N, C-alpha and C. Protein backbone atom coordinates (compact mmCIF):
# COMPACT_ATOMS: atom_id res chain seq x y z
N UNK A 1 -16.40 13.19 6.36
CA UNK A 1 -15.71 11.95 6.10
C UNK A 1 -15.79 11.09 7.35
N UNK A 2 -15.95 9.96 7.41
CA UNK A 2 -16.37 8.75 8.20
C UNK A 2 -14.82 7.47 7.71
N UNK A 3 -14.35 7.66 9.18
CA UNK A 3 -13.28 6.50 8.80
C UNK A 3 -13.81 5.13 9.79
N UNK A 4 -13.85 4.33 9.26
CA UNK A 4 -14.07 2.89 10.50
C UNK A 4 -12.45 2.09 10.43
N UNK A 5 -12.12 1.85 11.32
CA UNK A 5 -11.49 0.88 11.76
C UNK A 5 -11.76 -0.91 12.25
N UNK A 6 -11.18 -1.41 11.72
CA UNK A 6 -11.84 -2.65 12.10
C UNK A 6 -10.82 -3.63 12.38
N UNK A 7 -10.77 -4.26 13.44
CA UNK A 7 -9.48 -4.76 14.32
C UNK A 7 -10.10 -6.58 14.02
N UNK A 8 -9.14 -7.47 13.21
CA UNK A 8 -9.65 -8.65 12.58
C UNK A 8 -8.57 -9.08 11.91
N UNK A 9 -8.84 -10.41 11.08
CA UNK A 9 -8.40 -10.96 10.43
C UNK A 9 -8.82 -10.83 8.97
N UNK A 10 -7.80 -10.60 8.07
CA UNK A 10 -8.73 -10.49 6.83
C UNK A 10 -8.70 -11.64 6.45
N UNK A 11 -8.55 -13.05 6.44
CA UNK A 11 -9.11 -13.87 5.91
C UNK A 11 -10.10 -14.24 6.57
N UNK A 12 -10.58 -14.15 7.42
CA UNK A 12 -12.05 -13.88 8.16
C UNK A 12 -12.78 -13.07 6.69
N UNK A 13 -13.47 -13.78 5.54
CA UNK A 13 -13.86 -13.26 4.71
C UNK A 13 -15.28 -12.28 5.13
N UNK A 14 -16.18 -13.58 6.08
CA UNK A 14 -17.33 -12.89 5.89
C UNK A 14 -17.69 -11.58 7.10
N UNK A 15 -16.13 -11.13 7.63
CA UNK A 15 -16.34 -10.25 8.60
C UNK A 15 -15.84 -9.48 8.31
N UNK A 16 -14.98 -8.96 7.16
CA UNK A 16 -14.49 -8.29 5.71
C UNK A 16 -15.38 -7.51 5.10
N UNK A 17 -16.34 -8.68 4.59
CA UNK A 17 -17.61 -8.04 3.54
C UNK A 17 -18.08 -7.14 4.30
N UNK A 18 -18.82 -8.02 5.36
CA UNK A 18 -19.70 -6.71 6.03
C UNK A 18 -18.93 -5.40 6.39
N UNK A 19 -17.72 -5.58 7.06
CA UNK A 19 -16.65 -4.55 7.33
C UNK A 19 -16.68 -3.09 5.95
N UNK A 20 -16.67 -3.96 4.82
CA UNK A 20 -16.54 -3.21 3.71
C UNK A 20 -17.73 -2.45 3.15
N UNK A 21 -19.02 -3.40 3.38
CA UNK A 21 -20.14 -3.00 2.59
C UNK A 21 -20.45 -1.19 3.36
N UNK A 22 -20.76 -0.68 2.25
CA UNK A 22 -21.01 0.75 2.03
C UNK A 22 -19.77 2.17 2.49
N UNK A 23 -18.97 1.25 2.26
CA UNK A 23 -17.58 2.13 2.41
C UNK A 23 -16.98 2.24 0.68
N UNK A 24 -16.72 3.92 1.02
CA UNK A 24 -16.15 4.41 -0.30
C UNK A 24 -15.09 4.29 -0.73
N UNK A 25 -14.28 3.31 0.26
CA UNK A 25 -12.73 2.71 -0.05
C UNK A 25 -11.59 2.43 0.42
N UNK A 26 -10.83 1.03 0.24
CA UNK A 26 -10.35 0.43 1.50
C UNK A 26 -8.55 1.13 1.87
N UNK A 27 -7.94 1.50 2.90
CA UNK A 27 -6.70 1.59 2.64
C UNK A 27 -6.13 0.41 3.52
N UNK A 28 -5.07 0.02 2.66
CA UNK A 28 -4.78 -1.34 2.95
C UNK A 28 -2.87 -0.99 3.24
N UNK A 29 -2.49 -1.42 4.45
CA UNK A 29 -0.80 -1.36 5.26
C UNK A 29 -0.11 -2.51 5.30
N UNK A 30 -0.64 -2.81 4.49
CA UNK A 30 0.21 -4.95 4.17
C UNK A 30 0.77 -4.99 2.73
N UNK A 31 1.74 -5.45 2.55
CA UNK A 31 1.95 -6.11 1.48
C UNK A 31 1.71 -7.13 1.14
N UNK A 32 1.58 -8.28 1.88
CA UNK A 32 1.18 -9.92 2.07
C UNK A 32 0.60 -10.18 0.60
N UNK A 33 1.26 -10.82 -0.13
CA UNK A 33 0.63 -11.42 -1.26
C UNK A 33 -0.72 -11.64 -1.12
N UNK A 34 -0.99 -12.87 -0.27
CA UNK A 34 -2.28 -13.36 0.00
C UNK A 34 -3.22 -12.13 0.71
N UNK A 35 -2.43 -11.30 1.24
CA UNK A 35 -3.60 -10.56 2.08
C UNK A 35 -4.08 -9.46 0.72
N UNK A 36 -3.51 -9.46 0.43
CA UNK A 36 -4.02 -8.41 -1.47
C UNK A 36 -4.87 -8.97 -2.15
N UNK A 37 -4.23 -9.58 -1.84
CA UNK A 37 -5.40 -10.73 -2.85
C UNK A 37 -6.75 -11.20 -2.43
N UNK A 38 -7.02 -11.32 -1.09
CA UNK A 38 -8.13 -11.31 -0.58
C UNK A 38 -8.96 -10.36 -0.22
N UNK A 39 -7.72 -9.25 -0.24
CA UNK A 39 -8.91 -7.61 0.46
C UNK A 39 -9.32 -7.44 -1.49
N UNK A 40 -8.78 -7.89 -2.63
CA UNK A 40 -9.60 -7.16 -3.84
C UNK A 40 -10.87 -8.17 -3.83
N UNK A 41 -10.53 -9.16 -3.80
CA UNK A 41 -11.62 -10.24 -3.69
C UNK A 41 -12.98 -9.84 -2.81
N UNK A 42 -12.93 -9.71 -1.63
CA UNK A 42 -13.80 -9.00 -0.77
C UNK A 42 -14.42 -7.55 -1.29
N UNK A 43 -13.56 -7.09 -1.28
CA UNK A 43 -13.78 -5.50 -1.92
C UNK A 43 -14.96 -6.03 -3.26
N UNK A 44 -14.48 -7.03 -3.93
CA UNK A 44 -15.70 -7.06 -5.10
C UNK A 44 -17.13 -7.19 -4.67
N UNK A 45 -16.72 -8.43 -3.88
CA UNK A 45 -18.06 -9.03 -2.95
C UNK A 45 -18.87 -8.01 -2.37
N UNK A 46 -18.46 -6.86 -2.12
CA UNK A 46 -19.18 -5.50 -0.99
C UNK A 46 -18.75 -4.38 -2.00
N UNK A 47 -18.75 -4.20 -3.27
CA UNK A 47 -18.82 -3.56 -4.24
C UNK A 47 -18.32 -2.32 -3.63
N UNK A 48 -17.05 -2.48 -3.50
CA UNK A 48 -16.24 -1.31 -3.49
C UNK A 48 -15.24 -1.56 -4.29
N UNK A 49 -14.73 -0.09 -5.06
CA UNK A 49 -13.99 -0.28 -6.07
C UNK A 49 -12.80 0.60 -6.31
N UNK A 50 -12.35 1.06 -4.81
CA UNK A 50 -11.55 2.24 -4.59
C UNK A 50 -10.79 1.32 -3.51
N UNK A 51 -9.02 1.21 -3.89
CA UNK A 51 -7.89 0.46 -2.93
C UNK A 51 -6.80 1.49 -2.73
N UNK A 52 -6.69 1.78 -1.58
CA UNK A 52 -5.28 2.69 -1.56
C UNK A 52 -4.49 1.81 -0.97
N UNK A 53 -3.25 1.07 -1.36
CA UNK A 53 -2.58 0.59 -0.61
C UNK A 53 -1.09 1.45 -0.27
N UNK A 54 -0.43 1.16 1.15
CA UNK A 54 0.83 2.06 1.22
C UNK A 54 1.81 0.77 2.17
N UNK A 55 2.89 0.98 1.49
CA UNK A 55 3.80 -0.12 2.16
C UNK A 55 5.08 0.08 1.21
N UNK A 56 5.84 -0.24 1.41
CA UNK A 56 6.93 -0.51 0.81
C UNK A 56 7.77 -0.89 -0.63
N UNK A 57 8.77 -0.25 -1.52
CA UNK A 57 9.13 -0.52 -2.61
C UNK A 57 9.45 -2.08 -2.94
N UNK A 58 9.55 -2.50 -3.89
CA UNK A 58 9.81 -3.88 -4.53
C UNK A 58 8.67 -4.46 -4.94
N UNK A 59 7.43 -3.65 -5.34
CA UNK A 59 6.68 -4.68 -6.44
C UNK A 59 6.46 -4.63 -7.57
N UNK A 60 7.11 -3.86 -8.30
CA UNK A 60 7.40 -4.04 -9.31
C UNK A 60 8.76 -3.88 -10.11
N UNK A 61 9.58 -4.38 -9.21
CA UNK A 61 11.04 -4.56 -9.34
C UNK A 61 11.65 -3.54 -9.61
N UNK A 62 11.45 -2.41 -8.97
CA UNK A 62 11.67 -1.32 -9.25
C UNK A 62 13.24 -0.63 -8.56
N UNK A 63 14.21 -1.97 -7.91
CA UNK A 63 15.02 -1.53 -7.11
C UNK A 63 15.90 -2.49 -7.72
N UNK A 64 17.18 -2.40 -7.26
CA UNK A 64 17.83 -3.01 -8.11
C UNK A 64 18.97 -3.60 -6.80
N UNK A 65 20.15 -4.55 -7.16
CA UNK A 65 21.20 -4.88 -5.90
C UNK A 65 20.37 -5.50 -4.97
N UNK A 66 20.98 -6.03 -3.53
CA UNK A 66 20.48 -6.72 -3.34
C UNK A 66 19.54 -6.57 -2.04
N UNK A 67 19.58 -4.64 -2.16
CA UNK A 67 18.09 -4.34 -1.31
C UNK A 67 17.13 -4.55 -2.13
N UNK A 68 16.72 -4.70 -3.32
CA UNK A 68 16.12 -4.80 -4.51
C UNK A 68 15.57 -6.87 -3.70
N UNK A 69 16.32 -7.55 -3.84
CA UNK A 69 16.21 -8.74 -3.55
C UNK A 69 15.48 -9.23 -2.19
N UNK A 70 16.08 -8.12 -1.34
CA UNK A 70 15.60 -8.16 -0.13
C UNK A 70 14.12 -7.19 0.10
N UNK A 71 13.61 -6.38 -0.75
CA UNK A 71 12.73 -5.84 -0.70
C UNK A 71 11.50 -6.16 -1.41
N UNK A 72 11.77 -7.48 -2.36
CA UNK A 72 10.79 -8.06 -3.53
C UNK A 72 9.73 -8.60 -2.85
N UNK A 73 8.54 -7.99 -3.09
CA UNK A 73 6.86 -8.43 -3.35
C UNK A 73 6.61 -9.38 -4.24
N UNK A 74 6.01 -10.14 -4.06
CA UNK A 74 5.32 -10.64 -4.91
C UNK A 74 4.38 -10.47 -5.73
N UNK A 75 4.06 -10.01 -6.92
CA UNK A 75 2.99 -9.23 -7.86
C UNK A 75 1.34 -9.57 -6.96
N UNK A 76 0.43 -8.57 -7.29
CA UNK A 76 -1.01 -8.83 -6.59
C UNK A 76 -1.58 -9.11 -8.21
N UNK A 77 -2.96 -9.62 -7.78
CA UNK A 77 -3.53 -9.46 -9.03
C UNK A 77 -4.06 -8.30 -9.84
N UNK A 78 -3.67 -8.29 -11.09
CA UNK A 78 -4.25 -6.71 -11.67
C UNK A 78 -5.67 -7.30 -11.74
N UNK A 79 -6.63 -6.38 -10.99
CA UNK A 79 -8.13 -6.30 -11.57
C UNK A 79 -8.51 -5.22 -12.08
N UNK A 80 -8.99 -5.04 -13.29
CA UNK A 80 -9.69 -4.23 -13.67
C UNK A 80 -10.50 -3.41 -12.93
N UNK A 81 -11.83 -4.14 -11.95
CA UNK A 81 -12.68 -3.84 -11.04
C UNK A 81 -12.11 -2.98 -10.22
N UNK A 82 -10.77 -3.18 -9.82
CA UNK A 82 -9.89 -1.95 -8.67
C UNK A 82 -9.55 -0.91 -9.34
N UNK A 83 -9.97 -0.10 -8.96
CA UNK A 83 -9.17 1.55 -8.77
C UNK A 83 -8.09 1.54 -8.10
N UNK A 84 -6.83 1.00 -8.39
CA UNK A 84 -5.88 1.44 -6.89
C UNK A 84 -4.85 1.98 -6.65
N UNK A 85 -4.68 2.56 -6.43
CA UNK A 85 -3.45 3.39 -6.33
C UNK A 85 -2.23 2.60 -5.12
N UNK A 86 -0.92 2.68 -5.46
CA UNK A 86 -0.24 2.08 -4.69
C UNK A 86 0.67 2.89 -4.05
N UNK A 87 0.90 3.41 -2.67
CA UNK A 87 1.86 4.93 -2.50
C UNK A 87 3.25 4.25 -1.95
N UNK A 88 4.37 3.64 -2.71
CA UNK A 88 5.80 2.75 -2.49
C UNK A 88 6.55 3.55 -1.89
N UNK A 89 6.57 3.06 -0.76
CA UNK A 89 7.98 4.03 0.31
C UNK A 89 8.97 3.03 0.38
N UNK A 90 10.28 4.13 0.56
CA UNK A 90 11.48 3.27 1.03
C UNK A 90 11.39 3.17 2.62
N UNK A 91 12.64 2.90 3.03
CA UNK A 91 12.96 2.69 4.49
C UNK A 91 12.15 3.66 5.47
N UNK A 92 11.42 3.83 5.96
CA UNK A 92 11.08 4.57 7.08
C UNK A 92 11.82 5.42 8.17
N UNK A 93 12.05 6.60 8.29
CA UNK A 93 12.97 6.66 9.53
C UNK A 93 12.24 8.49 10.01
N UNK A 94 12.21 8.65 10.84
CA UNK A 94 12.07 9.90 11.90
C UNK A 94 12.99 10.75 11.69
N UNK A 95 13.03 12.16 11.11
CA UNK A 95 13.66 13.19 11.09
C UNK A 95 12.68 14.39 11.10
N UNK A 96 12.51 15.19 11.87
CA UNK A 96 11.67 16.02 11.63
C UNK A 96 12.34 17.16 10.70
N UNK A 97 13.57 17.12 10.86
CA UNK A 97 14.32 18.18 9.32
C UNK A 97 14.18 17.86 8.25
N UNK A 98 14.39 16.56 7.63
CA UNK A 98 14.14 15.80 6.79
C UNK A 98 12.73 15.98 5.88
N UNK A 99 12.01 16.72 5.42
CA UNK A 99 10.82 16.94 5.26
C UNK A 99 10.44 16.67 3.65
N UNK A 100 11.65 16.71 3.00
CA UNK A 100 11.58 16.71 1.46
C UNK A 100 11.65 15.04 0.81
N UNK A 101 10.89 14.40 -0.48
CA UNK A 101 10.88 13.50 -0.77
C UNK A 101 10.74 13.49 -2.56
N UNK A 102 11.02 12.04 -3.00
CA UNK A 102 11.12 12.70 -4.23
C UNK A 102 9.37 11.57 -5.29
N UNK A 103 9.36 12.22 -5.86
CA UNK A 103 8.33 11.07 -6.38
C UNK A 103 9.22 10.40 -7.49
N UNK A 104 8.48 8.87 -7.84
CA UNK A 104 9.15 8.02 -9.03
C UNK A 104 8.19 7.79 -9.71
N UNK A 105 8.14 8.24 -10.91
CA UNK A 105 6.90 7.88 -12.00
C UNK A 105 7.06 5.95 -11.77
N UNK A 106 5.98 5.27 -12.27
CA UNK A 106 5.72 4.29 -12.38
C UNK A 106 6.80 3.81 -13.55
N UNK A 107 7.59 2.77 -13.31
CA UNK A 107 7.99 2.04 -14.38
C UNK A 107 9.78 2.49 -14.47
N UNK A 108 10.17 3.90 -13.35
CA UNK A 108 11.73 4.03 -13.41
C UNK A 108 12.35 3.65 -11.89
N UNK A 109 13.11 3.48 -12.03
CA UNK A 109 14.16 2.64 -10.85
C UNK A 109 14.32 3.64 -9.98
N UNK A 110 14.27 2.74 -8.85
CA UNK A 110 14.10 3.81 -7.39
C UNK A 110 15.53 3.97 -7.17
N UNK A 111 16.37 5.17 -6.91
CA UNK A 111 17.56 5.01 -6.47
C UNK A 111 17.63 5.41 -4.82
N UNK A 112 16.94 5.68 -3.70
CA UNK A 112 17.26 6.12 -2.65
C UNK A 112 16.36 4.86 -2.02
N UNK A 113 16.82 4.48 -0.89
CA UNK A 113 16.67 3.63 -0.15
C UNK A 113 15.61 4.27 1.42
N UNK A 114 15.97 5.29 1.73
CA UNK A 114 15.03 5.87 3.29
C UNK A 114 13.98 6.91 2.57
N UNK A 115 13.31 7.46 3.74
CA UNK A 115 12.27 8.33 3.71
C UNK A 115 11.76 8.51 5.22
N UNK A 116 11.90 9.71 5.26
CA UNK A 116 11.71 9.95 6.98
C UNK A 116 10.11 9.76 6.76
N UNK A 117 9.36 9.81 7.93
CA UNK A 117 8.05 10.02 8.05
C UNK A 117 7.35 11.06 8.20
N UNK A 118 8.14 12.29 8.34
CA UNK A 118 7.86 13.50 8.23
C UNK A 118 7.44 14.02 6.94
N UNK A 119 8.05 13.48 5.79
CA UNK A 119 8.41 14.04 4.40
C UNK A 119 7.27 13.25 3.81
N UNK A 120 6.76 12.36 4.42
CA UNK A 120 5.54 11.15 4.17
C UNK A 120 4.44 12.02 4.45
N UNK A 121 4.02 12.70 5.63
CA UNK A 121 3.28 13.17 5.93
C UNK A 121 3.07 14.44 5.37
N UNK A 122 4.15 14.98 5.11
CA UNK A 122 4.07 16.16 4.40
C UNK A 122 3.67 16.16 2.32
N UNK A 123 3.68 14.68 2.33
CA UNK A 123 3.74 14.51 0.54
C UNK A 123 1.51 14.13 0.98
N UNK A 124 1.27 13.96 1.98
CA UNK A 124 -0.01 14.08 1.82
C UNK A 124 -0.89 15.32 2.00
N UNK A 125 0.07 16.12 2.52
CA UNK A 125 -0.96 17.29 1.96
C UNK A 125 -1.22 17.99 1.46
């Protein structure tokens, strides 16, 4: 496995493409409306069709009160062309005891608000 890093702007489109061309798939640490929207756009352009994005709950209104309000995304575009998987964390916080996390099927209401980074790291392997 071959990871590149690439330190830029993504609306810098045409330093994107090339960035992208012959990579098996982008993981993306933004929520930014616009920045979603431009890494699927690109991603088409350099025919990649694999998006992992990881960032934070509220895009699909999945929280409710008014961390729910304070946590709202703005929808990305659904493309067909993307494969993407989206991995929605709550609050972030450091516990190394803390190791356990819970998953939320798509489409039911998040009720816990944190997630250490331990329990993050540990749901990837």
């Amino acid at each position: 496995m071959c990871v590149q890093f690439v330190d830029g702007d993504l609306e810098d489109k045409e330093k994107v493409v090339v960035s992208l061309s012959g990579q098996d798939l982008v993981f993306l640490n933004v929520s930014l409306t616009d920045a979603m929207n431009a890494t699927h756009q690109t991603m088409k352009i350099a025919g990649v069709k694999r998006l992992v994005i990881s960032e934070t709950i509220g895009l699909y209104d999945e929280v409710g009160g008014k961390f729910g309000e304070w946590a709202e995304i703005k929808s990305i575009a659904d493309d067909p062309q993307i494969d993407e998987t989206y991995i929605r964390m709550t609050m972030l916080y450091n516990n190394t005891q803390k190791t356990d996390y819970t998953l939320v099927p798509f489409g039911e209401t998040v009720t816990g608000a944190q997630v250490s980074r331990q329990a993050v790291a540990n749901l990837s392997r």
